[in-house]
PDB file of C-alpha atoms in Angstrom:
ATOM      1  CA  MET A 172     101.290 198.201  79.248  1.00 42.00           C
ATOM      2  CA  ALA A 173      99.015 198.122  76.880  1.00 46.00           C
ATOM      3  CA  LYS A 174     100.407 199.738  73.101  1.00 53.00           C
ATOM      4  CA  ASP A 175      96.877 199.316  71.262  1.00 57.00           C
ATOM      5  CA  PRO A 176      96.191 203.286  69.935  1.00 64.00           C
ATOM      6  CA  LEU A 177      92.813 202.661  70.218  1.00 62.00           C
ATOM      7  CA  LEU A 178      92.695 201.812  73.696  1.00 53.00           C
ATOM      8  CA  ARG A 179      94.873 204.900  74.594  1.00 59.00           C
ATOM      9  CA  ASP A 180      91.935 206.925  72.767  1.00 64.00           C
ATOM     10  CA  ALA A 181      89.330 204.654  74.669  1.00 56.00           C
ATOM     11  CA  VAL A 182      91.145 205.320  78.166  1.00 56.00           C
ATOM     12  CA  ARG A 183      91.648 209.815  77.041  1.00 65.00           C
ATOM     13  CA  ALA A 184      88.298 208.955  76.067  1.00 60.00           C
ATOM     14  CA  ILE A 185      86.765 207.356  79.310  1.00 60.00           C
ATOM     15  CA  LYS A 186      89.383 210.041  81.205  1.00 70.00           C
ATOM     16  CA  ALA A 187      87.782 213.422  79.186  1.00 68.00           C
ATOM     17  CA  LYS A 188      84.175 211.480  79.783  1.00 63.00           C
ATOM     18  CA  ILE A 189      85.289 211.885  83.448  1.00 70.00           C
ATOM     19  CA  GLU A 190      86.338 215.560  83.708  1.00 72.00           C
ATOM     20  CA  THR A 191      83.041 216.430  82.424  1.00 73.00           C
ATOM     21  CA  ALA A 192      80.807 214.409  84.679  1.00 71.00           C
ATOM     22  CA  ALA A 193      83.310 216.071  87.579  1.00 67.00           C
ATOM     23  CA  GLU A 194      82.178 219.407  86.517  1.00 72.00           C
ATOM     24  CA  ILE A 195      78.674 218.577  87.586  1.00 78.00           C
ATOM     25  CA  ALA A 196      78.757 216.057  89.578  1.00 71.00           C
ATOM     26  CA  THR A 197      77.871 217.005  93.234  1.00 76.00           C
ATOM     27  CA  PRO A 198      80.569 216.470  96.072  1.00 76.00           C
ATOM     28  CA  GLU A 199      79.232 212.437  96.689  1.00 80.00           C
ATOM     29  CA  GLU A 200      79.781 211.623  93.369  1.00 72.00           C
ATOM     30  CA  LEU A 201      82.800 213.195  93.062  1.00 70.00           C
ATOM     31  CA  ALA A 202      83.941 211.616  96.539  1.00 73.00           C
ATOM     32  CA  TYR A 203      82.905 208.217  94.907  1.00 70.00           C
ATOM     33  CA  LEU A 204      84.783 209.240  91.609  1.00 66.00           C
ATOM     34  CA  GLY A 205      87.889 210.108  93.645  1.00 66.00           C
ATOM     35  CA  THR A 206      87.997 206.620  95.554  1.00 67.00           C
ATOM     36  CA  ALA A 207      87.834 204.274  92.828  1.00 61.00           C
ATOM     37  CA  ILE A 208      89.970 206.453  90.896  1.00 60.00           C
ATOM     38  CA  ASP A 209      92.576 206.271  94.166  1.00 61.00           C
ATOM     39  CA  ARG A 210      92.341 202.468  94.338  1.00 57.00           C
ATOM     40  CA  ILE A 211      92.757 202.263  91.095  1.00 51.00           C
ATOM     41  CA  GLY A 212      95.824 204.145  90.687  1.00 52.00           C
ATOM     42  CA  GLY A 213      97.419 203.112  93.934  1.00 47.00           C
ATOM     43  CA  ARG A 214      97.126 199.614  92.527  1.00 47.00           C
ATOM     44  CA  ALA A 215      98.054 199.934  88.728  1.00 49.00           C
ATOM     45  CA  THR A 216      97.749 202.046  85.793  1.00 60.00           C
ATOM     46  CA  VAL A 217      94.740 202.893  83.840  1.00 58.00           C
ATOM     47  CA  LEU A 218      96.229 201.084  81.116  1.00 60.00           C
ATOM     48  CA  GLU A 219      97.454 198.123  82.732  1.00 61.00           C
ATOM     49  CA  VAL A 220      93.491 197.745  84.306  1.00 58.00           C
ATOM     50  CA  GLU A 221      92.475 198.006  80.485  1.00 62.00           C
ATOM     51  CA  GLU A 222      95.500 195.267  79.371  1.00 65.00           C
ATOM     52  CA  MET A 223      94.657 192.656  81.997  1.00 63.00           C
ATOM     53  CA  GLY A 224      91.258 193.027  81.087  1.00 64.00           C
ATOM     54  CA  ASP A 225      91.733 192.399  77.520  1.00 70.00           C
ATOM     55  CA  ILE A 226      94.003 189.677  78.751  1.00 75.00           C
ATOM     56  CA  LYS A 227      91.079 187.743  80.427  1.00 71.00           C
ATOM     57  CA  MET A 228      88.599 189.200  77.975  1.00 76.00           C
ATOM     58  CA  ALA A 229      90.736 187.215  75.496  1.00 80.00           C
ATOM     59  CA  GLU A 230      91.230 184.029  77.972  1.00 80.00           C
ATOM     60  CA  MET A 231      87.636 184.309  78.677  1.00 81.00           C
ATOM     61  CA  SER A 232      87.026 184.373  74.924  1.00 84.00           C
ATOM     62  CA  ALA A 233      89.468 181.176  74.011  1.00 88.00           C
ATOM     63  CA  HIS A 234      88.375 179.445  76.749  1.00 87.00           C
ATOM     64  CA  ALA A 235      84.116 179.723  75.416  1.00 88.00           C
ATOM     65  CA  THR A 236      85.679 179.091  71.641  1.00 91.00           C
ATOM     66  CA  ALA A 237      87.252 175.862  73.414  1.00 91.00           C
ATOM     67  CA  VAL A 238      83.603 175.057  75.694  1.00 90.00           C
ATOM     68  CA  GLU A 239      81.361 175.556  72.472  1.00 91.00           C
ATOM     69  CA  THR A 240      84.044 172.996  70.584  1.00 93.00           C
ATOM     70  CA  ALA A 241      84.000 170.338  72.835  1.00 93.00           C
ATOM     71  CA  THR A 242      80.108 170.659  73.219  1.00 92.00           C
ATOM     72  CA  LEU A 243      80.025 170.548  69.328  1.00 93.00           C
ATOM     73  CA  ASP A 244      82.384 167.562  69.503  1.00 93.00           C
ATOM     74  CA  THR A 245      80.042 166.162  72.186  1.00 93.00           C
ATOM     75  CA  ILE A 246      76.895 167.155  70.228  1.00 94.00           C
ATOM     76  CA  ALA A 247      78.595 165.543  67.135  1.00 93.00           C
ATOM     77  CA  THR A 248      79.769 162.381  68.794  1.00 94.00           C
ATOM     78  CA  ALA A 249      75.607 161.860  70.192  1.00 93.00           C
ATOM     79  CA  ALA A 250      74.492 162.618  66.714  1.00 93.00           C
ATOM     80  CA  ASP A 251      76.670 159.870  65.354  1.00 94.00           C
ATOM     81  CA  VAL A 252      75.993 157.669  68.073  1.00 94.00           C
ATOM     82  CA  ALA A 253      72.118 157.848  67.599  1.00 93.00           C
ATOM     83  CA  ILE A 254      72.322 157.532  63.911  1.00 94.00           C
ATOM     84  CA  ALA A 255      74.432 154.778  64.234  1.00 94.00           C
ATOM     85  CA  ASN A 256      71.824 153.170  66.955  1.00 94.00           C
ATOM     86  CA  VAL A 257      69.055 154.270  64.166  1.00 94.00           C
ATOM     87  CA  THR A 258      70.754 152.566  61.506  1.00 94.00           C
ATOM     88  CA  ALA A 259      71.525 149.294  63.741  1.00 94.00           C
ATOM     89  CA  ALA A 260      68.044 149.227  64.927  1.00 93.00           C
ATOM     90  CA  LYS A 261      66.863 149.629  61.284  1.00 94.00           C
ATOM     91  CA  THR A 262      69.124 147.187  59.523  1.00 94.00           C
ATOM     92  CA  ALA A 263      67.693 144.747  62.571  1.00 94.00           C
ATOM     93  CA  ALA A 264      64.412 145.786  61.916  1.00 93.00           C
ATOM     94  CA  GLU A 265      65.021 144.931  58.379  1.00 94.00           C
ATOM     95  CA  THR A 266      66.650 141.442  58.780  1.00 94.00           C
ATOM     96  CA  ALA A 267      64.261 139.628  61.578  1.00 93.00           C
ATOM     97  CA  ILE A 268      61.368 141.396  58.660  1.00 94.00           C
ATOM     98  CA  THR A 269      63.200 140.152  55.891  1.00 94.00           C
ATOM     99  CA  ALA A 270      63.669 135.943  58.108  1.00 94.00           C
ATOM    100  CA  THR A 271      60.089 136.696  58.825  1.00 93.00           C
ATOM    101  CA  LYS A 272      58.849 136.836  55.393  1.00 93.00           C
ATOM    102  CA  THR A 273      61.166 134.363  54.509  1.00 94.00           C
ATOM    103  CA  ALA A 274      59.663 132.089  56.905  1.00 92.00           C
ATOM    104  CA  ALA A 275      56.061 133.077  56.303  1.00 91.00           C
ATOM    105  CA  GLU A 276      56.769 132.561  52.165  1.00 92.00           C
ATOM    106  CA  SER A 277      58.872 128.690  53.507  1.00 93.00           C
ATOM    107  CA  SER A 278      55.872 127.993  55.264  1.00 92.00           C
ATOM    108  CA  ILE A 279      53.515 129.023  53.424  1.00 93.00           C
ATOM    109  CA  THR A 280      54.936 126.663  50.435  1.00 93.00           C
ATOM    110  CA  GLN A 281      55.210 123.585  52.588  1.00 93.00           C
ATOM    111  CA  THR A 282      51.739 124.031  53.244  1.00 92.00           C
ATOM    112  CA  LYS A 283      51.017 124.214  49.573  1.00 92.00           C
ATOM    113  CA  ASN A 284      53.193 121.552  49.016  1.00 92.00           C
ATOM    114  CA  ALA A 285      51.329 119.103  51.270  1.00 90.00           C
ATOM    115  CA  ALA A 286      48.154 120.786  50.165  1.00 89.00           C
ATOM    116  CA  LEU A 287      48.716 119.515  46.223  1.00 91.00           C
ATOM    117  CA  ALA A 288      50.266 115.838  48.064  1.00 90.00           C
ATOM    118  CA  VAL A 289      46.809 115.567  49.806  1.00 90.00           C
ATOM    119  CA  MET A 290      44.817 116.685  46.504  1.00 90.00           C
ATOM    120  CA  ALA A 291      46.960 114.217  44.435  1.00 89.00           C
ATOM    121  CA  GLN A 292      46.538 111.053  46.679  1.00 90.00           C
ATOM    122  CA  THR A 293      43.090 112.161  47.813  1.00 90.00           C
ATOM    123  CA  GLU A 294      42.878 111.640  43.784  1.00 89.00           C
ATOM    124  CA  THR A 295      44.160 108.993  43.350  1.00 90.00           C
ATOM    125  CA  SER A 296      42.251 107.294  46.174  1.00 89.00           C
ATOM    126  CA  THR A 297      38.979 108.413  45.412  1.00 89.00           C
ATOM    127  CA  VAL A 298      39.812 107.254  41.722  1.00 89.00           C
ATOM    128  CA  ALA A 299      41.491 103.893  42.649  1.00 88.00           C
ATOM    129  CA  THR A 300      38.108 103.354  45.105  1.00 90.00           C
ATOM    130  CA  VAL A 301      35.907 105.007  42.094  1.00 89.00           C
ATOM    131  CA  ASN A 302      37.653 101.887  39.935  1.00 88.00           C
ATOM    132  CA  ALA A 303      37.328  99.100  42.635  1.00 88.00           C
ATOM    133  CA  ALA A 304      33.368  99.919  42.889  1.00 88.00           C
ATOM    134  CA  ALA A 305      33.495 100.242  38.727  1.00 86.00           C
ATOM    135  CA  GLN A 306      35.103  96.725  38.643  1.00 91.00           C
ATOM    136  CA  THR A 307      32.898  95.209  41.214  1.00 90.00           C
ATOM    137  CA  ALA A 308      29.890  96.853  39.895  1.00 87.00           C
ATOM    138  CA  ILE A 309      31.146  95.226  36.436  1.00 89.00           C
ATOM    139  CA  GLN A 310      31.745  91.925  38.119  1.00 90.00           C
ATOM    140  CA  GLN A 311      28.474  91.735  40.194  1.00 89.00           C
ATOM    141  CA  ALA A 312      26.412  93.227  36.817  1.00 86.00           C
ATOM    142  CA  ALA A 313      28.783  89.549  34.679  1.00 86.00           C
ATOM    143  CA  SER A 314      27.773  87.409  37.491  1.00 88.00           C
ATOM    144  CA  SER A 315      24.358  88.548  37.192  1.00 86.00           C
ATOM    145  CA  ARG A 316      24.493  88.466  33.821  1.00 84.00           C
ATOM    146  CA  ASP A 317      25.849  84.982  33.872  1.00 86.00           C
ATOM    147  CA  GLN A 318      23.577  83.733  36.832  1.00 86.00           C
ATOM    148  CA  ALA A 319      20.594  85.173  34.542  1.00 82.00           C
ATOM    149  CA  ILE A 320      21.789  83.602  31.547  1.00 84.00           C
ATOM    150  CA  ALA A 321      22.291  80.237  32.810  1.00 84.00           C
ATOM    151  CA  ALA A 322      19.151  80.616  34.977  1.00 82.00           C
ATOM    152  CA  THR A 323      17.360  81.168  31.031  1.00 83.00           C
ATOM    153  CA  GLN A 324      19.889  78.652  29.325  1.00 84.00           C
ATOM    154  CA  SER A 325      18.664  76.150  32.481  1.00 82.00           C
ATOM    155  CA  ALA A 326      14.921  77.348  31.690  1.00 80.00           C
ATOM    156  CA  ALA A 327      14.890  77.051  28.169  1.00 78.00           C
ATOM    157  CA  ASP A 328      15.859  73.708  28.640  1.00 80.00           C
ATOM    158  CA  GLN A 329      13.480  72.139  30.629  1.00 82.00           C
ATOM    159  CA  ALA A 330      11.297  73.993  28.705  1.00 77.00           C
ATOM    160  CA  VAL A 331      12.878  72.478  25.563  1.00 78.00           C
ATOM    161  CA  ALA A 332      12.719  69.299  27.292  1.00 77.00           C
ATOM    162  CA  THR A 333       9.070  69.223  28.611  1.00 77.00           C
ATOM    163  CA  ALA A 334       8.229  69.961  25.667  1.00 70.00           C
ATOM    164  CA  ALA A 335       9.945  67.253  24.457  1.00 69.00           C
ATOM    165  CA  ALA A 336       9.199  64.908  27.065  1.00 69.00           C
ATOM    166  CA  ALA A 337       5.041  66.318  26.134  1.00 66.00           C
ATOM    167  CA  ALA A 338       5.568  65.692  22.621  1.00 64.00           C
ATOM    168  CA  ASN A 339       6.816  61.985  23.177  1.00 65.00           C
ATOM    169  CA  SER A 340       4.495  61.442  25.397  1.00 63.00           C
ATOM    170  CA  VAL A 341       1.184  62.709  22.360  1.00 57.00           C
ATOM    171  CA  THR A 342       3.224  61.245  20.301  1.00 58.00           C
ATOM    172  CA  GLN A 343       3.815  57.571  22.068  1.00 56.00           C
ATOM    173  CA  GLN A 344       0.036  58.022  23.511  1.00 56.00           C
ATOM    174  CA  LEU A 345      -0.787  58.153  19.822  1.00 59.00           C
ATOM    175  CA  VAL A 346       0.990  55.628  18.669  1.00 56.00           C
ATOM    176  CA  LEU A 347       0.498  53.280  21.539  1.00 55.00           C
ATOM    177  CA  GLY A 348      -2.234  54.354  23.176  1.00 55.00           C
ATOM    178  CA  ARG A 349      -3.193  54.806  26.144  1.00 57.00           C
ATOM    179  CA  LYS A 350      -2.271  51.685  28.342  1.00 58.00           C
ATOM    180  CA  THR A 351       0.614  50.882  26.317  1.00 56.00           C
ATOM    181  CA  PHE A 352       1.790  54.476  27.342  1.00 54.00           C
ATOM    182  CA  PHE A 353       0.589  54.050  30.876  1.00 58.00           C
ATOM    183  CA  LEU A 354       2.713  50.819  31.191  1.00 59.00           C
ATOM    184  CA  ALA A 355       5.789  52.288  29.651  1.00 58.00           C
ATOM    185  CA  GLN A 356       5.959  54.949  32.612  1.00 61.00           C
ATOM    186  CA  LEU A 357       5.907  52.589  35.251  1.00 59.00           C
TER     187      LEU A 357
END
């Protein structure tokens, strides 16, 4: 039995309402009302029915609270898993980006160093080629100069010899005469 005074007051208010409605109710409505009261009255008192309803309401409230708590726990767990997955994906993406960036920087540095090495080698090779060409040109110029000096010297010596011979010839002709000169030549 329900021992709650508010519950008893509520049952009394319902009873009073039934009594009031019974005064203006049609014979059919009264028959239905009587049948309903007989069925309830035959099995349990109104207070027992009310108390059982309260118990069932408490059970339903407890079950609803348990379902709500389980649902909220499931949502929180799913949210934690989703956050962990997003964080893991973010970390993996950042790691991949960092690795790609590091690899790109390393590749760029290697390419730059290789280009600088090729440029230095090209510069060294070009300087060596230019120096070799300059040395060859200097040697050729010196050789040409020496040949020109030798040819000029030879031509000068020959000219001097020819001039000396001519001078001797003219002098001998003058001194010895033409005939003697001619004979001396033979």
